[in-house]
C-alpha cells in the first residue's frame, strides 16, 4: 500500500497455481465490520478505484499478474477492516484480503511518481 498526492495505490499480485484460467468477474474494495454478531445488520461501504494499471480479465493457468489500483484517500476506524475481494466469473473461486486500519495508516509514501 502506497500513498501519493491524496491517493492510495494498492499494488496487488495474483498467482494462478492451477492449470485452469481464472476469469475475473469483479474486484471490490469495501469497508466492513471486523466482527459481526449474530442477527445484526451488516454495514459495509464500497470504495471504487479511480484508476487501475495492468488490470487483466483472464489470468492464465500457472501465471502471475500484478495490478495497481488507485483509490481516493480514506481512513477506517479500528473496529473495521478494508476487504478486497476478487471473484471469478461463473466459478466458485475467489480471493479476499483483509487490510487493517494500521496497514492503511502505515502506507509507504511515494515522493515522486514516474508514469510511462
JSON list of C-alpha atoms in Angstrom, two decimals:
[
{"chain": "A", "resi": 1, "resn": "UNK", "atom": "CA", "xyz": [0.00, 0.00, 0.00]},
{"chain": "A", "resi": 2, "resn": "UNK", "atom": "CA", "xyz": [1.42, 3.35, -1.06]},
{"chain": "A", "resi": 3, "resn": "UNK", "atom": "CA", "xyz": [0.20, 6.93, -0.68]},
{"chain": "A", "resi": 4, "resn": "UNK", "atom": "CA", "xyz": [0.91, 9.86, -3.01]},
{"chain": "A", "resi": 5, "resn": "UNK", "atom": "CA", "xyz": [-0.83, 13.19, -3.54]},
{"chain": "A", "resi": 6, "resn": "UNK", "atom": "CA", "xyz": [-4.06, 12.29, -1.72]},
{"chain": "A", "resi": 7, "resn": "UNK", "atom": "CA", "xyz": [-4.39, 8.85, -3.35]},
{"chain": "A", "resi": 8, "resn": "UNK", "atom": "CA", "xyz": [-3.79, 5.30, -2.14]},
{"chain": "A", "resi": 9, "resn": "UNK", "atom": "CA", "xyz": [-2.12, 2.87, -4.50]},
{"chain": "A", "resi": 10, "resn": "UNK", "atom": "CA", "xyz": [-2.76, -0.81, -3.84]},
{"chain": "A", "resi": 11, "resn": "UNK", "atom": "CA", "xyz": [-0.14, -2.98, -5.55]},
{"chain": "A", "resi": 12, "resn": "UNK", "atom": "CA", "xyz": [-1.60, -6.48, -5.85]},
{"chain": "A", "resi": 13, "resn": "UNK", "atom": "CA", "xyz": [-0.25, -9.75, -7.17]},
{"chain": "A", "resi": 14, "resn": "UNK", "atom": "CA", "xyz": [-2.47, -12.67, -8.15]},
{"chain": "A", "resi": 15, "resn": "UNK", "atom": "CA", "xyz": [-0.94, -16.07, -8.79]},
{"chain": "A", "resi": 16, "resn": "UNK", "atom": "CA", "xyz": [-2.94, -18.79, -10.52]},
{"chain": "A", "resi": 17, "resn": "UNK", "atom": "CA", "xyz": [-1.35, -22.08, -9.45]},
{"chain": "A", "resi": 18, "resn": "UNK", "atom": "CA", "xyz": [-3.88, -24.25, -11.27]},
{"chain": "A", "resi": 19, "resn": "UNK", "atom": "CA", "xyz": [-3.99, -25.20, -14.94]},
{"chain": "A", "resi": 20, "resn": "UNK", "atom": "CA", "xyz": [-7.47, -23.66, -15.32]},
{"chain": "A", "resi": 21, "resn": "UNK", "atom": "CA", "xyz": [-7.60, -19.97, -16.34]},
{"chain": "A", "resi": 22, "resn": "UNK", "atom": "CA", "xyz": [-9.18, -17.59, -13.80]},
{"chain": "A", "resi": 23, "resn": "UNK", "atom": "CA", "xyz": [-11.72, -15.29, -15.50]},
{"chain": "A", "resi": 24, "resn": "UNK", "atom": "CA", "xyz": [-12.16, -12.22, -13.29]},
{"chain": "A", "resi": 25, "resn": "UNK", "atom": "CA", "xyz": [-15.75, -11.12, -12.75]},
{"chain": "A", "resi": 26, "resn": "UNK", "atom": "CA", "xyz": [-15.02, -8.14, -10.48]},
{"chain": "A", "resi": 27, "resn": "UNK", "atom": "CA", "xyz": [-12.80, -6.78, -7.74]},
{"chain": "A", "resi": 28, "resn": "UNK", "atom": "CA", "xyz": [-14.43, -4.98, -4.84]},
{"chain": "A", "resi": 29, "resn": "UNK", "atom": "CA", "xyz": [-12.93, -2.75, -2.14]},
{"chain": "A", "resi": 30, "resn": "UNK", "atom": "CA", "xyz": [-15.26, -2.41, 0.83]},
{"chain": "A", "resi": 31, "resn": "UNK", "atom": "CA", "xyz": [-15.09, -1.34, 4.45]},
{"chain": "A", "resi": 32, "resn": "UNK", "atom": "CA", "xyz": [-16.76, -3.86, 6.77]},
{"chain": "A", "resi": 33, "resn": "UNK", "atom": "CA", "xyz": [-17.03, -4.57, 10.50]},
{"chain": "A", "resi": 34, "resn": "UNK", "atom": "CA", "xyz": [-14.26, -6.72, 11.96]},
{"chain": "A", "resi": 35, "resn": "UNK", "atom": "CA", "xyz": [-16.64, -8.93, 13.87]},
{"chain": "A", "resi": 36, "resn": "UNK", "atom": "CA", "xyz": [-20.29, -9.34, 13.06]},
{"chain": "A", "resi": 37, "resn": "UNK", "atom": "CA", "xyz": [-22.52, -10.51, 15.89]},
{"chain": "A", "resi": 38, "resn": "UNK", "atom": "CA", "xyz": [-25.41, -12.81, 15.07]},
{"chain": "A", "resi": 39, "resn": "UNK", "atom": "CA", "xyz": [-28.63, -11.12, 13.98]},
{"chain": "A", "resi": 40, "resn": "UNK", "atom": "CA", "xyz": [-27.11, -7.73, 13.43]},
{"chain": "A", "resi": 41, "resn": "UNK", "atom": "CA", "xyz": [-27.25, -5.64, 10.31]},
{"chain": "A", "resi": 42, "resn": "UNK", "atom": "CA", "xyz": [-24.05, -5.73, 8.33]},
{"chain": "A", "resi": 43, "resn": "UNK", "atom": "CA", "xyz": [-22.79, -2.26, 7.49]},
{"chain": "A", "resi": 44, "resn": "UNK", "atom": "CA", "xyz": [-20.45, -2.01, 4.55]},
{"chain": "A", "resi": 45, "resn": "UNK", "atom": "CA", "xyz": [-19.39, 0.83, 2.31]},
{"chain": "A", "resi": 46, "resn": "UNK", "atom": "CA", "xyz": [-17.92, 0.16, -1.11]},
{"chain": "A", "resi": 47, "resn": "UNK", "atom": "CA", "xyz": [-14.91, 2.13, -2.39]},
{"chain": "A", "resi": 48, "resn": "UNK", "atom": "CA", "xyz": [-14.43, 2.43, -6.13]},
{"chain": "A", "resi": 49, "resn": "UNK", "atom": "CA", "xyz": [-10.98, 2.58, -7.74]},
{"chain": "A", "resi": 50, "resn": "UNK", "atom": "CA", "xyz": [-10.33, 5.78, -9.66]},
{"chain": "A", "resi": 51, "resn": "UNK", "atom": "CA", "xyz": [-7.84, 4.10, -11.94]},
{"chain": "A", "resi": 52, "resn": "UNK", "atom": "CA", "xyz": [-6.15, 0.74, -12.44]},
{"chain": "A", "resi": 53, "resn": "UNK", "atom": "CA", "xyz": [-2.92, -0.22, -14.15]},
{"chain": "A", "resi": 54, "resn": "UNK", "atom": "CA", "xyz": [-2.39, -3.60, -15.85]},
{"chain": "A", "resi": 55, "resn": "UNK", "atom": "CA", "xyz": [-5.84, -4.93, -14.93]},
{"chain": "A", "resi": 56, "resn": "UNK", "atom": "CA", "xyz": [-6.23, -8.31, -16.61]},
{"chain": "A", "resi": 57, "resn": "UNK", "atom": "CA", "xyz": [-9.58, -10.05, -17.18]},
{"chain": "A", "resi": 58, "resn": "UNK", "atom": "CA", "xyz": [-8.19, -13.59, -17.62]},
{"chain": "A", "resi": 59, "resn": "UNK", "atom": "CA", "xyz": [-5.32, -14.93, -15.53]},
{"chain": "A", "resi": 60, "resn": "UNK", "atom": "CA", "xyz": [-3.97, -17.91, -17.44]},
{"chain": "A", "resi": 61, "resn": "UNK", "atom": "CA", "xyz": [-3.02, -21.14, -15.71]},
{"chain": "A", "resi": 62, "resn": "UNK", "atom": "CA", "xyz": [0.39, -21.24, -14.00]},
{"chain": "A", "resi": 63, "resn": "UNK", "atom": "CA", "xyz": [0.85, -17.46, -14.28]},
{"chain": "A", "resi": 64, "resn": "UNK", "atom": "CA", "xyz": [1.16, -14.38, -12.06]},
{"chain": "A", "resi": 65, "resn": "UNK", "atom": "CA", "xyz": [-0.35, -10.95, -12.67]},
{"chain": "A", "resi": 66, "resn": "UNK", "atom": "CA", "xyz": [0.50, -7.68, -10.90]},
{"chain": "A", "resi": 67, "resn": "UNK", "atom": "CA", "xyz": [-2.02, -4.84, -10.83]},
{"chain": "A", "resi": 68, "resn": "UNK", "atom": "CA", "xyz": [-2.09, -1.39, -9.21]},
{"chain": "A", "resi": 69, "resn": "UNK", "atom": "CA", "xyz": [-5.40, 0.16, -8.11]},
{"chain": "A", "resi": 70, "resn": "UNK", "atom": "CA", "xyz": [-5.69, 3.86, -7.22]},
{"chain": "A", "resi": 71, "resn": "UNK", "atom": "CA", "xyz": [-8.28, 4.90, -4.63]},
{"chain": "A", "resi": 72, "resn": "UNK", "atom": "CA", "xyz": [-9.01, 8.29, -3.08]},
{"chain": "A", "resi": 73, "resn": "UNK", "atom": "CA", "xyz": [-7.50, 8.84, 0.37]},
{"chain": "A", "resi": 74, "resn": "UNK", "atom": "CA", "xyz": [-9.59, 7.45, 3.25]},
{"chain": "A", "resi": 75, "resn": "UNK", "atom": "CA", "xyz": [-9.27, 6.21, 6.83]},
{"chain": "A", "resi": 76, "resn": "UNK", "atom": "CA", "xyz": [-11.06, 3.45, 8.66]},
{"chain": "A", "resi": 77, "resn": "UNK", "atom": "CA", "xyz": [-11.83, 3.08, 12.38]},
{"chain": "A", "resi": 78, "resn": "UNK", "atom": "CA", "xyz": [-10.15, 0.37, 14.47]},
{"chain": "A", "resi": 79, "resn": "UNK", "atom": "CA", "xyz": [-13.30, -1.78, 14.61]},
{"chain": "A", "resi": 80, "resn": "UNK", "atom": "CA", "xyz": [-13.50, -2.05, 10.80]},
{"chain": "A", "resi": 81, "resn": "UNK", "atom": "CA", "xyz": [-11.30, -3.53, 8.05]},
{"chain": "A", "resi": 82, "resn": "UNK", "atom": "CA", "xyz": [-10.86, -2.95, 4.34]},
{"chain": "A", "resi": 83, "resn": "UNK", "atom": "CA", "xyz": [-11.85, -6.11, 2.49]},
{"chain": "A", "resi": 84, "resn": "UNK", "atom": "CA", "xyz": [-10.58, -6.62, -1.06]},
{"chain": "A", "resi": 85, "resn": "UNK", "atom": "CA", "xyz": [-12.49, -9.34, -2.92]},
{"chain": "A", "resi": 86, "resn": "UNK", "atom": "CA", "xyz": [-11.53, -10.84, -6.28]},
{"chain": "A", "resi": 87, "resn": "UNK", "atom": "CA", "xyz": [-14.34, -13.01, -7.69]},
{"chain": "A", "resi": 88, "resn": "UNK", "atom": "CA", "xyz": [-14.26, -15.46, -10.60]},
{"chain": "A", "resi": 89, "resn": "UNK", "atom": "CA", "xyz": [-16.87, -15.23, -13.34]},
{"chain": "A", "resi": 90, "resn": "UNK", "atom": "CA", "xyz": [-19.17, -18.31, -13.47]},
{"chain": "A", "resi": 91, "resn": "UNK", "atom": "CA", "xyz": [-17.00, -20.11, -10.95]},
{"chain": "A", "resi": 92, "resn": "UNK", "atom": "CA", "xyz": [-16.52, -20.83, -7.30]},
{"chain": "A", "resi": 93, "resn": "UNK", "atom": "CA", "xyz": [-13.03, -19.45, -6.78]},
{"chain": "A", "resi": 94, "resn": "UNK", "atom": "CA", "xyz": [-12.45, -16.13, -5.07]},
{"chain": "A", "resi": 95, "resn": "UNK", "atom": "CA", "xyz": [-9.77, -14.39, -3.08]},
{"chain": "A", "resi": 96, "resn": "UNK", "atom": "CA", "xyz": [-10.19, -11.92, -0.26]},
{"chain": "A", "resi": 97, "resn": "UNK", "atom": "CA", "xyz": [-7.67, -9.80, 1.60]},
{"chain": "A", "resi": 98, "resn": "UNK", "atom": "CA", "xyz": [-8.33, -8.18, 4.98]},
{"chain": "A", "resi": 99, "resn": "UNK", "atom": "CA", "xyz": [-6.46, -4.90, 5.47]},
{"chain": "A", "resi": 100, "resn": "UNK", "atom": "CA", "xyz": [-6.38, -3.44, 8.98]},
{"chain": "A", "resi": 101, "resn": "UNK", "atom": "CA", "xyz": [-6.53, 0.29, 9.74]},
{"chain": "A", "resi": 102, "resn": "UNK", "atom": "CA", "xyz": [-2.89, 0.12, 10.93]},
{"chain": "A", "resi": 103, "resn": "UNK", "atom": "CA", "xyz": [-1.84, -1.05, 7.45]},
{"chain": "A", "resi": 104, "resn": "UNK", "atom": "CA", "xyz": [-3.61, 1.97, 5.90]},
{"chain": "A", "resi": 105, "resn": "UNK", "atom": "CA", "xyz": [-2.04, 4.42, 8.36]},
{"chain": "A", "resi": 106, "resn": "UNK", "atom": "CA", "xyz": [1.44, 2.93, 7.77]},
{"chain": "A", "resi": 107, "resn": "UNK", "atom": "CA", "xyz": [1.25, 3.13, 3.96]},
{"chain": "A", "resi": 108, "resn": "UNK", "atom": "CA", "xyz": [4.58, 3.87, 2.28]},
{"chain": "A", "resi": 109, "resn": "UNK", "atom": "CA", "xyz": [4.96, 7.40, 0.98]},
{"chain": "A", "resi": 110, "resn": "UNK", "atom": "CA", "xyz": [5.89, 7.90, -2.68]},
{"chain": "A", "resi": 111, "resn": "UNK", "atom": "CA", "xyz": [7.98, 11.04, -3.13]},
{"chain": "A", "resi": 112, "resn": "UNK", "atom": "CA", "xyz": [8.00, 11.02, -6.91]},
{"chain": "A", "resi": 113, "resn": "UNK", "atom": "CA", "xyz": [5.62, 9.23, -9.25]},
{"chain": "A", "resi": 114, "resn": "UNK", "atom": "CA", "xyz": [7.00, 8.20, -12.64]},
{"chain": "A", "resi": 115, "resn": "UNK", "atom": "CA", "xyz": [4.38, 7.33, -15.22]},
{"chain": "A", "resi": 116, "resn": "UNK", "atom": "CA", "xyz": [5.37, 5.83, -18.55]}
]
